[in-house]
Amino acid sequence: VSGEAADRWVAVTTLDDLWEGEKQAVVIGRVEVVVLNCDGEVFAYEDRCPHLGSRLSEGRFDGAILTCAAHEWTFEGRGGGGVNPAGACLRRFASKVEDDVVYVDVSAIVTERRGMTGVTGTQ
Ligand code: FES
């Protein structure tokens, strides 16, 4: 019954390849994602700077702060909030780690792009 929900998780990498303090670019369908390992906790964001759309995976990550290479906007690795400018915010995706495998769920943006945002709103 919950098969559809379970299928939203896509294995993108493992903790063998994404060490603490590292970032990695992955693609799920047509969605470009950057995954970060902050002290053992994994976060996933759209790989697109909210400023002018540069790929954040091409920027720098020091284990806590992600810096866009284009114009140096900075974001918190944990949660994706803007550090400078503070009002900016990364688009976060759900992520989880099971048996050292990193899974990301981008179904929210996929649904959005299909113009079906109302589907998940039914109760
Ligand atoms: S595109 Fe990222 S800071 Fe300008």
Short mmCIF file of N, CA, C and O and ligand atoms in Angstrom, two decimals:
data_model
loop_
_atom_site.label_atom_id
_atom_site.label_comp_id
_atom_site.label_asym_id
_atom_site.label_seq_id
_atom_site.Cartn_x
_atom_site.Cartn_y
_atom_site.Cartn_z
N VAL A 1 0.83 -1.21 0.00
CA VAL A 1 0.00 0.00 0.00
C VAL A 1 0.87 1.25 0.00
O VAL A 1 0.59 2.21 -0.70
N SER A 2 1.97 1.19 0.76
CA SER A 2 2.82 2.37 0.84
C SER A 2 3.96 2.30 -0.17
O SER A 2 4.94 3.00 -0.04
N GLY A 3 3.83 1.44 -1.16
CA GLY A 3 4.91 1.27 -2.14
C GLY A 3 5.26 2.57 -2.82
O GLY A 3 6.44 2.86 -3.03
N GLU A 4 4.28 3.34 -3.14
CA GLU A 4 4.56 4.58 -3.85
C GLU A 4 5.43 5.52 -3.01
O GLU A 4 6.39 6.10 -3.48
N ALA A 5 5.10 5.60 -1.73
CA ALA A 5 5.87 6.47 -0.85
C ALA A 5 7.29 5.94 -0.70
O ALA A 5 8.25 6.71 -0.71
N ALA A 6 7.44 4.63 -0.57
CA ALA A 6 8.76 4.05 -0.40
C ALA A 6 9.64 4.30 -1.62
O ALA A 6 10.84 4.51 -1.50
N ASP A 7 9.03 4.33 -2.79
CA ASP A 7 9.80 4.51 -4.02
C ASP A 7 10.36 5.92 -4.18
O ASP A 7 11.16 6.16 -5.07
N ARG A 8 9.91 6.82 -3.35
CA ARG A 8 10.43 8.18 -3.49
C ARG A 8 11.88 8.28 -3.08
O ARG A 8 12.58 9.18 -3.47
N TRP A 9 12.33 7.34 -2.25
CA TRP A 9 13.73 7.39 -1.80
C TRP A 9 14.64 6.83 -2.87
O TRP A 9 14.45 5.72 -3.35
N VAL A 10 15.66 7.58 -3.25
CA VAL A 10 16.61 7.14 -4.25
C VAL A 10 17.99 7.09 -3.61
O VAL A 10 18.43 8.05 -2.98
N ALA A 11 18.65 5.94 -3.75
CA ALA A 11 20.02 5.82 -3.23
C ALA A 11 20.95 6.63 -4.12
O ALA A 11 20.97 6.43 -5.34
N VAL A 12 21.70 7.56 -3.53
CA VAL A 12 22.53 8.44 -4.35
C VAL A 12 24.03 8.27 -4.11
O VAL A 12 24.84 8.55 -4.99
N THR A 13 24.40 7.84 -2.93
CA THR A 13 25.83 7.65 -2.64
C THR A 13 25.93 6.86 -1.34
O THR A 13 24.92 6.42 -0.79
N THR A 14 27.15 6.66 -0.87
CA THR A 14 27.34 5.98 0.41
C THR A 14 28.27 6.83 1.28
O THR A 14 28.96 7.72 0.78
N LEU A 15 28.30 6.53 2.55
CA LEU A 15 29.17 7.28 3.46
C LEU A 15 30.64 6.96 3.20
O LEU A 15 31.52 7.66 3.68
N ASP A 16 30.92 5.91 2.42
CA ASP A 16 32.30 5.66 2.00
C ASP A 16 32.77 6.71 1.02
O ASP A 16 33.96 7.02 0.92
N ASP A 17 31.82 7.26 0.26
CA ASP A 17 32.17 8.26 -0.75
C ASP A 17 31.88 9.68 -0.30
O ASP A 17 32.33 10.63 -0.94
N LEU A 18 31.10 9.82 0.73
CA LEU A 18 30.74 11.15 1.21
C LEU A 18 31.16 11.25 2.67
O LEU A 18 30.38 11.00 3.58
N TRP A 19 32.42 11.61 2.86
CA TRP A 19 32.96 11.69 4.22
C TRP A 19 32.49 12.96 4.89
O TRP A 19 32.01 13.89 4.24
N GLU A 20 32.71 12.99 6.20
CA GLU A 20 32.36 14.20 6.95
C GLU A 20 33.09 15.40 6.37
O GLU A 20 34.29 15.33 6.09
N GLY A 21 32.34 16.46 6.15
CA GLY A 21 32.94 17.67 5.60
C GLY A 21 33.01 17.69 4.09
O GLY A 21 33.53 18.64 3.50
N GLU A 22 32.47 16.65 3.44
CA GLU A 22 32.51 16.60 1.98
C GLU A 22 31.15 16.92 1.39
O GLU A 22 30.11 16.82 2.06
N LYS A 23 31.18 17.25 0.09
CA LYS A 23 29.94 17.45 -0.66
C LYS A 23 30.04 16.65 -1.95
O LYS A 23 31.14 16.30 -2.39
N GLN A 24 28.89 16.38 -2.51
CA GLN A 24 28.87 15.58 -3.73
C GLN A 24 27.68 16.00 -4.56
O GLN A 24 26.59 16.27 -4.03
N ALA A 25 27.87 16.08 -5.87
CA ALA A 25 26.77 16.38 -6.79
C ALA A 25 26.16 15.08 -7.29
O ALA A 25 26.89 14.16 -7.68
N VAL A 26 24.85 14.98 -7.24
CA VAL A 26 24.17 13.80 -7.77
C VAL A 26 22.97 14.28 -8.59
O VAL A 26 22.51 15.41 -8.44
N VAL A 27 22.50 13.42 -9.47
CA VAL A 27 21.35 13.77 -10.29
C VAL A 27 20.28 12.70 -10.10
O VAL A 27 20.57 11.50 -10.19
N ILE A 28 19.08 13.14 -9.78
CA ILE A 28 17.96 12.21 -9.62
C ILE A 28 16.94 12.59 -10.68
O ILE A 28 16.32 13.65 -10.59
N GLY A 29 16.79 11.73 -11.70
CA GLY A 29 15.95 12.13 -12.82
C GLY A 29 16.57 13.35 -13.46
O GLY A 29 17.71 13.31 -13.89
N ARG A 30 15.83 14.45 -13.46
CA ARG A 30 16.41 15.68 -14.00
C ARG A 30 16.73 16.68 -12.91
O ARG A 30 17.01 17.84 -13.19
N VAL A 31 16.67 16.24 -11.68
CA VAL A 31 16.89 17.16 -10.57
C VAL A 31 18.34 17.06 -10.11
O VAL A 31 18.82 15.99 -9.74
N GLU A 32 19.03 18.19 -10.17
CA GLU A 32 20.43 18.22 -9.71
C GLU A 32 20.44 18.53 -8.22
O GLU A 32 19.79 19.47 -7.76
N VAL A 33 21.18 17.71 -7.51
CA VAL A 33 21.17 17.76 -6.05
C VAL A 33 22.61 17.84 -5.56
O VAL A 33 23.52 17.24 -6.16
N VAL A 34 22.83 18.59 -4.48
CA VAL A 34 24.11 18.54 -3.80
C VAL A 34 23.86 17.96 -2.41
O VAL A 34 22.95 18.39 -1.71
N VAL A 35 24.63 16.93 -2.07
CA VAL A 35 24.50 16.33 -0.74
C VAL A 35 25.75 16.69 0.07
O VAL A 35 26.87 16.73 -0.45
N LEU A 36 25.53 16.97 1.35
CA LEU A 36 26.61 17.38 2.25
C LEU A 36 26.65 16.45 3.45
O LEU A 36 25.60 16.00 3.91
N ASN A 37 27.84 16.21 3.95
CA ASN A 37 27.98 15.48 5.20
C ASN A 37 28.50 16.45 6.25
O ASN A 37 29.66 16.86 6.23
N CYS A 38 27.62 16.85 7.16
CA CYS A 38 27.99 17.77 8.25
C CYS A 38 28.17 16.95 9.52
O CYS A 38 27.18 16.54 10.14
N ASP A 39 29.40 16.67 9.89
CA ASP A 39 29.67 15.91 11.12
C ASP A 39 28.88 14.61 11.19
O ASP A 39 28.35 14.26 12.24
N GLY A 40 28.77 13.94 10.08
CA GLY A 40 28.09 12.65 10.08
C GLY A 40 26.62 12.72 9.76
O GLY A 40 25.96 11.70 9.57
N GLU A 41 26.07 13.93 9.70
CA GLU A 41 24.66 14.08 9.35
C GLU A 41 24.57 14.56 7.90
O GLU A 41 25.30 15.48 7.51
N VAL A 42 23.69 13.94 7.13
CA VAL A 42 23.63 14.22 5.70
C VAL A 42 22.47 15.16 5.38
O VAL A 42 21.36 15.00 5.91
N PHE A 43 22.75 16.14 4.53
CA PHE A 43 21.72 17.08 4.07
C PHE A 43 21.75 17.12 2.55
O PHE A 43 22.81 16.96 1.94
N ALA A 44 20.58 17.37 1.96
CA ALA A 44 20.48 17.42 0.50
C ALA A 44 19.75 18.69 0.08
O ALA A 44 18.71 19.05 0.67
N TYR A 45 20.30 19.36 -0.93
CA TYR A 45 19.70 20.60 -1.43
C TYR A 45 19.67 20.60 -2.95
O TYR A 45 20.50 19.93 -3.59
N GLU A 46 18.78 21.39 -3.49
CA GLU A 46 18.83 21.60 -4.93
C GLU A 46 20.19 22.23 -5.26
O GLU A 46 20.62 23.16 -4.59
N ASP A 47 20.82 21.71 -6.31
CA ASP A 47 22.17 22.16 -6.65
C ASP A 47 22.09 23.42 -7.50
O ASP A 47 22.54 23.47 -8.64
N ARG A 48 21.53 24.45 -6.92
CA ARG A 48 21.25 25.68 -7.64
C ARG A 48 21.26 26.82 -6.64
O ARG A 48 20.47 26.84 -5.71
N CYS A 49 22.13 27.75 -6.85
CA CYS A 49 22.20 28.88 -5.93
C CYS A 49 20.96 29.75 -6.09
O CYS A 49 20.56 30.06 -7.22
N PRO A 50 20.36 30.17 -4.98
CA PRO A 50 19.17 31.03 -5.08
C PRO A 50 19.50 32.41 -5.64
O PRO A 50 18.58 33.15 -6.01
N HIS A 51 20.77 32.76 -5.74
CA HIS A 51 21.12 34.05 -6.32
C HIS A 51 20.90 34.03 -7.83
O HIS A 51 19.88 34.52 -8.31
N LEU A 52 21.81 33.40 -8.58
CA LEU A 52 21.67 33.38 -10.04
C LEU A 52 21.77 31.97 -10.61
O LEU A 52 22.00 31.80 -11.80
N GLY A 53 21.62 30.99 -9.75
CA GLY A 53 21.47 29.62 -10.26
C GLY A 53 22.75 28.84 -10.48
O GLY A 53 22.70 27.76 -11.07
N SER A 54 23.88 29.34 -10.04
CA SER A 54 25.11 28.56 -10.20
C SER A 54 25.01 27.25 -9.41
O SER A 54 24.27 27.15 -8.44
N ARG A 55 25.80 26.28 -9.83
CA ARG A 55 25.78 25.00 -9.14
C ARG A 55 26.56 25.11 -7.83
O ARG A 55 27.74 25.41 -7.84
N LEU A 56 25.88 24.82 -6.75
CA LEU A 56 26.52 24.93 -5.44
C LEU A 56 27.59 23.85 -5.25
O LEU A 56 28.53 24.03 -4.49
N SER A 57 27.44 22.75 -5.96
CA SER A 57 28.43 21.67 -5.84
C SER A 57 29.78 22.12 -6.38
O SER A 57 30.80 21.49 -6.10
N GLU A 58 29.81 23.20 -7.14
CA GLU A 58 31.08 23.71 -7.65
C GLU A 58 31.69 24.75 -6.71
O GLU A 58 32.74 25.32 -6.99
N GLY A 59 30.98 25.01 -5.62
CA GLY A 59 31.50 25.95 -4.64
C GLY A 59 32.35 25.24 -3.61
O GLY A 59 32.88 24.16 -3.85
N ARG A 60 32.47 25.85 -2.43
CA ARG A 60 33.30 25.29 -1.37
C ARG A 60 32.44 24.90 -0.19
O ARG A 60 31.45 25.56 0.13
N PHE A 61 32.87 23.82 0.50
CA PHE A 61 32.18 23.40 1.71
C PHE A 61 33.25 23.09 2.75
O PHE A 61 34.15 22.30 2.49
N ASP A 62 33.16 23.76 3.89
CA ASP A 62 34.20 23.57 4.91
C ASP A 62 33.73 22.65 6.03
O ASP A 62 34.35 22.59 7.09
N GLY A 63 32.63 21.97 5.81
CA GLY A 63 32.10 21.09 6.85
C GLY A 63 30.94 21.73 7.59
O GLY A 63 30.16 21.04 8.24
N ALA A 64 30.82 23.05 7.48
CA ALA A 64 29.73 23.76 8.15
C ALA A 64 29.06 24.76 7.21
O ALA A 64 27.84 24.89 7.20
N ILE A 65 29.85 25.44 6.39
CA ILE A 65 29.35 26.50 5.53
C ILE A 65 29.59 26.15 4.06
O ILE A 65 30.70 25.75 3.69
N LEU A 66 28.55 26.32 3.27
CA LEU A 66 28.64 26.09 1.83
C LEU A 66 28.73 27.46 1.15
O LEU A 66 27.88 28.33 1.38
N THR A 67 29.75 27.65 0.33
CA THR A 67 29.97 28.94 -0.32
C THR A 67 29.82 28.78 -1.83
O THR A 67 30.49 27.94 -2.44
N CYS A 68 28.96 29.59 -2.42
CA CYS A 68 28.78 29.55 -3.87
C CYS A 68 30.02 30.14 -4.54
O CYS A 68 30.53 31.19 -4.14
N ALA A 69 30.50 29.45 -5.57
CA ALA A 69 31.73 29.88 -6.24
C ALA A 69 31.52 31.16 -7.05
O ALA A 69 32.47 31.90 -7.30
N ALA A 70 30.29 31.42 -7.45
CA ALA A 70 30.07 32.53 -8.38
C ALA A 70 30.23 33.90 -7.72
O ALA A 70 31.00 34.73 -8.18
N HIS A 71 29.50 34.14 -6.63
CA HIS A 71 29.56 35.46 -6.00
C HIS A 71 29.65 35.37 -4.48
O HIS A 71 29.28 36.29 -3.76
N GLU A 72 30.08 34.19 -4.01
CA GLU A 72 30.42 34.04 -2.60
C GLU A 72 29.25 34.14 -1.63
O GLU A 72 29.46 34.47 -0.46
N TRP A 73 28.06 33.91 -2.07
CA TRP A 73 26.98 33.79 -1.09
C TRP A 73 27.26 32.57 -0.23
O TRP A 73 27.80 31.56 -0.73
N THR A 74 26.88 32.64 1.06
CA THR A 74 27.19 31.52 1.95
C THR A 74 25.91 31.01 2.64
O THR A 74 25.00 31.79 2.95
N PHE A 75 25.92 29.70 2.89
CA PHE A 75 24.74 29.02 3.44
C PHE A 75 25.17 28.04 4.51
O PHE A 75 26.26 27.46 4.43
N GLU A 76 24.29 27.82 5.47
CA GLU A 76 24.57 26.81 6.49
C GLU A 76 24.40 25.42 5.90
O GLU A 76 23.38 25.13 5.27
N GLY A 77 25.39 24.57 6.13
CA GLY A 77 25.26 23.19 5.68
C GLY A 77 24.08 22.51 6.34
O GLY A 77 23.36 21.72 5.73
N ARG A 78 23.87 22.83 7.60
CA ARG A 78 22.72 22.27 8.34
C ARG A 78 21.50 23.14 8.11
O ARG A 78 21.43 24.23 8.64
N GLY A 79 20.59 22.69 7.31
CA GLY A 79 19.33 23.39 7.12
C GLY A 79 19.29 24.30 5.91
O GLY A 79 18.21 24.59 5.42
N GLY A 80 20.45 24.77 5.44
CA GLY A 80 20.46 25.54 4.21
C GLY A 80 20.08 27.01 4.35
O GLY A 80 19.86 27.69 3.36
N GLY A 81 20.03 27.50 5.57
CA GLY A 81 19.72 28.91 5.77
C GLY A 81 20.85 29.80 5.27
O GLY A 81 22.01 29.41 5.28
N GLY A 82 20.49 30.99 4.82
CA GLY A 82 21.50 31.91 4.33
C GLY A 82 22.32 32.48 5.48
O GLY A 82 21.79 32.84 6.52
N VAL A 83 23.64 32.51 5.31
CA VAL A 83 24.52 33.18 6.26
C VAL A 83 24.76 34.60 5.76
O VAL A 83 24.61 35.56 6.48
N ASN A 84 25.10 34.70 4.47
CA ASN A 84 25.30 36.00 3.84
C ASN A 84 24.90 35.90 2.37
O ASN A 84 25.61 35.25 1.61
N PRO A 85 23.79 36.47 1.98
CA PRO A 85 22.86 37.25 2.80
C PRO A 85 21.96 36.35 3.65
O PRO A 85 21.65 35.22 3.26
N ALA A 86 21.55 36.87 4.79
CA ALA A 86 20.77 36.07 5.73
C ALA A 86 19.40 35.70 5.18
O ALA A 86 18.81 34.70 5.58
N GLY A 87 18.87 36.49 4.28
CA GLY A 87 17.52 36.22 3.79
C GLY A 87 17.43 35.10 2.77
O GLY A 87 16.35 34.63 2.45
N ALA A 88 18.56 34.66 2.25
CA ALA A 88 18.54 33.61 1.23
C ALA A 88 18.30 32.26 1.89
O ALA A 88 18.45 32.11 3.10
N CYS A 89 17.91 31.28 1.10
CA CYS A 89 17.64 29.97 1.67
C CYS A 89 17.74 28.92 0.57
O CYS A 89 17.24 29.13 -0.52
N LEU A 90 18.42 27.83 0.88
CA LEU A 90 18.51 26.75 -0.10
C LEU A 90 17.24 25.92 -0.08
O LEU A 90 16.54 25.86 0.92
N ARG A 91 16.99 25.27 -1.19
CA ARG A 91 15.85 24.37 -1.26
C ARG A 91 16.29 23.00 -0.78
O ARG A 91 17.11 22.35 -1.39
N ARG A 92 15.70 22.58 0.33
CA ARG A 92 16.15 21.34 0.96
C ARG A 92 15.27 20.16 0.54
O ARG A 92 14.06 20.30 0.40
N PHE A 93 15.91 19.02 0.37
CA PHE A 93 15.18 17.77 0.12
C PHE A 93 15.35 16.86 1.33
O PHE A 93 16.36 16.93 2.03
N ALA A 94 14.39 15.97 1.50
CA ALA A 94 14.50 14.99 2.58
C ALA A 94 15.64 14.03 2.26
O ALA A 94 15.84 13.65 1.10
N SER A 95 16.39 13.65 3.27
CA SER A 95 17.46 12.67 3.08
C SER A 95 17.53 11.77 4.30
O SER A 95 17.06 12.13 5.38
N LYS A 96 18.09 10.59 4.11
CA LYS A 96 18.27 9.66 5.23
C LYS A 96 19.44 8.74 4.90
O LYS A 96 19.84 8.61 3.74
N VAL A 97 19.98 8.13 5.93
CA VAL A 97 21.07 7.18 5.76
C VAL A 97 20.65 5.86 6.38
O VAL A 97 20.20 5.82 7.53
N GLU A 98 20.78 4.81 5.61
CA GLU A 98 20.49 3.46 6.11
C GLU A 98 21.60 2.53 5.66
O GLU A 98 21.89 2.45 4.45
N ASP A 99 22.21 1.84 6.61
CA ASP A 99 23.33 0.95 6.30
C ASP A 99 24.39 1.66 5.48
O ASP A 99 24.91 1.11 4.49
N ASP A 100 24.69 2.89 5.83
CA ASP A 100 25.72 3.71 5.17
C ASP A 100 25.35 4.14 3.75
O ASP A 100 26.17 4.71 3.03
N VAL A 101 24.14 3.85 3.32
CA VAL A 101 23.68 4.31 2.01
C VAL A 101 22.85 5.58 2.21
O VAL A 101 22.01 5.65 3.10
N VAL A 102 23.15 6.59 1.38
CA VAL A 102 22.45 7.87 1.47
C VAL A 102 21.28 7.88 0.49
O VAL A 102 21.46 7.61 -0.71
N TYR A 103 20.11 8.19 1.01
CA TYR A 103 18.90 8.26 0.18
C TYR A 103 18.36 9.68 0.18
O TYR A 103 18.40 10.37 1.20
N VAL A 104 17.86 10.12 -0.98
CA VAL A 104 17.28 11.45 -1.10
C VAL A 104 15.90 11.33 -1.75
O VAL A 104 15.68 10.47 -2.61
N ASP A 105 15.01 12.18 -1.31
CA ASP A 105 13.64 12.20 -1.85
C ASP A 105 13.40 13.57 -2.50
O ASP A 105 13.29 14.57 -1.80
N VAL A 106 13.34 13.58 -3.84
CA VAL A 106 13.10 14.85 -4.53
C VAL A 106 11.68 14.91 -5.08
O VAL A 106 11.38 15.72 -5.95
N SER A 107 10.82 14.05 -4.59
CA SER A 107 9.48 13.95 -5.19
C SER A 107 8.71 15.27 -5.11
O SER A 107 7.89 15.56 -5.97
N ALA A 108 9.00 16.10 -4.12
CA ALA A 108 8.28 17.36 -4.00
C ALA A 108 8.51 18.23 -5.23
O ALA A 108 7.57 18.77 -5.81
N ILE A 109 9.76 18.34 -5.67
CA ILE A 109 10.05 19.21 -6.80
C ILE A 109 9.58 18.56 -8.10
O ILE A 109 9.14 19.24 -9.02
N VAL A 110 9.67 17.25 -8.19
CA VAL A 110 9.22 16.56 -9.40
C VAL A 110 7.72 16.78 -9.57
O VAL A 110 7.23 17.11 -10.66
N THR A 111 6.99 16.64 -8.48
CA THR A 111 5.55 16.84 -8.53
C THR A 111 5.23 18.27 -8.96
O THR A 111 4.36 18.50 -9.79
N GLU A 112 6.00 19.18 -8.40
CA GLU A 112 5.79 20.59 -8.70
C GLU A 112 5.98 20.86 -10.19
O GLU A 112 5.19 21.55 -10.83
N ARG A 113 7.03 20.31 -10.74
CA ARG A 113 7.33 20.57 -12.15
C ARG A 113 6.30 19.97 -13.07
O ARG A 113 6.13 20.41 -14.19
N ARG A 114 5.62 18.94 -12.61
CA ARG A 114 4.56 18.37 -13.42
C ARG A 114 3.26 19.13 -13.25
O ARG A 114 2.24 18.79 -13.83
N GLY A 115 3.28 20.13 -12.38
CA GLY A 115 2.08 20.92 -12.16
C GLY A 115 1.01 20.16 -11.41
O GLY A 115 -0.18 20.36 -11.59
N MET A 116 1.44 19.27 -10.52
CA MET A 116 0.47 18.44 -9.79
C MET A 116 0.52 18.71 -8.30
O MET A 116 0.28 17.83 -7.48
N THR A 117 0.83 19.93 -7.92
CA THR A 117 1.02 20.21 -6.50
C THR A 117 -0.22 19.91 -5.68
O THR A 117 -0.13 19.64 -4.50
N GLY A 118 -1.38 19.96 -6.29
CA GLY A 118 -2.60 19.73 -5.54
C GLY A 118 -2.75 18.29 -5.09
O GLY A 118 -3.45 18.02 -4.12
N VAL A 119 -2.09 17.37 -5.76
CA VAL A 119 -2.30 15.96 -5.48
C VAL A 119 -1.95 15.60 -4.05
O VAL A 119 -2.66 14.85 -3.39
N THR A 120 -0.84 16.16 -3.57
CA THR A 120 -0.42 15.80 -2.23
C THR A 120 -1.25 16.52 -1.16
O THR A 120 -1.16 16.21 0.00
N GLY A 121 -2.05 17.47 -1.58
CA GLY A 121 -2.81 18.24 -0.61
C GLY A 121 -4.14 17.62 -0.22
O GLY A 121 -4.82 18.11 0.66
N THR A 122 -4.51 16.51 -0.86
CA THR A 122 -5.79 15.90 -0.54
C THR A 122 -5.72 15.25 0.83
O THR A 122 -4.72 14.67 1.21
N GLN A 123 -6.81 15.34 1.59
CA GLN A 123 -6.79 14.77 2.94
C GLN A 123 -8.00 13.90 3.17
O GLN A 123 -9.02 14.13 2.61
S1 FES B 1 24.98 32.57 -8.20
FE1 FES B 1 25.56 31.96 -6.22
S2 FES B 1 26.26 33.77 -5.31
FE2 FES B 1 25.63 34.41 -7.28
#
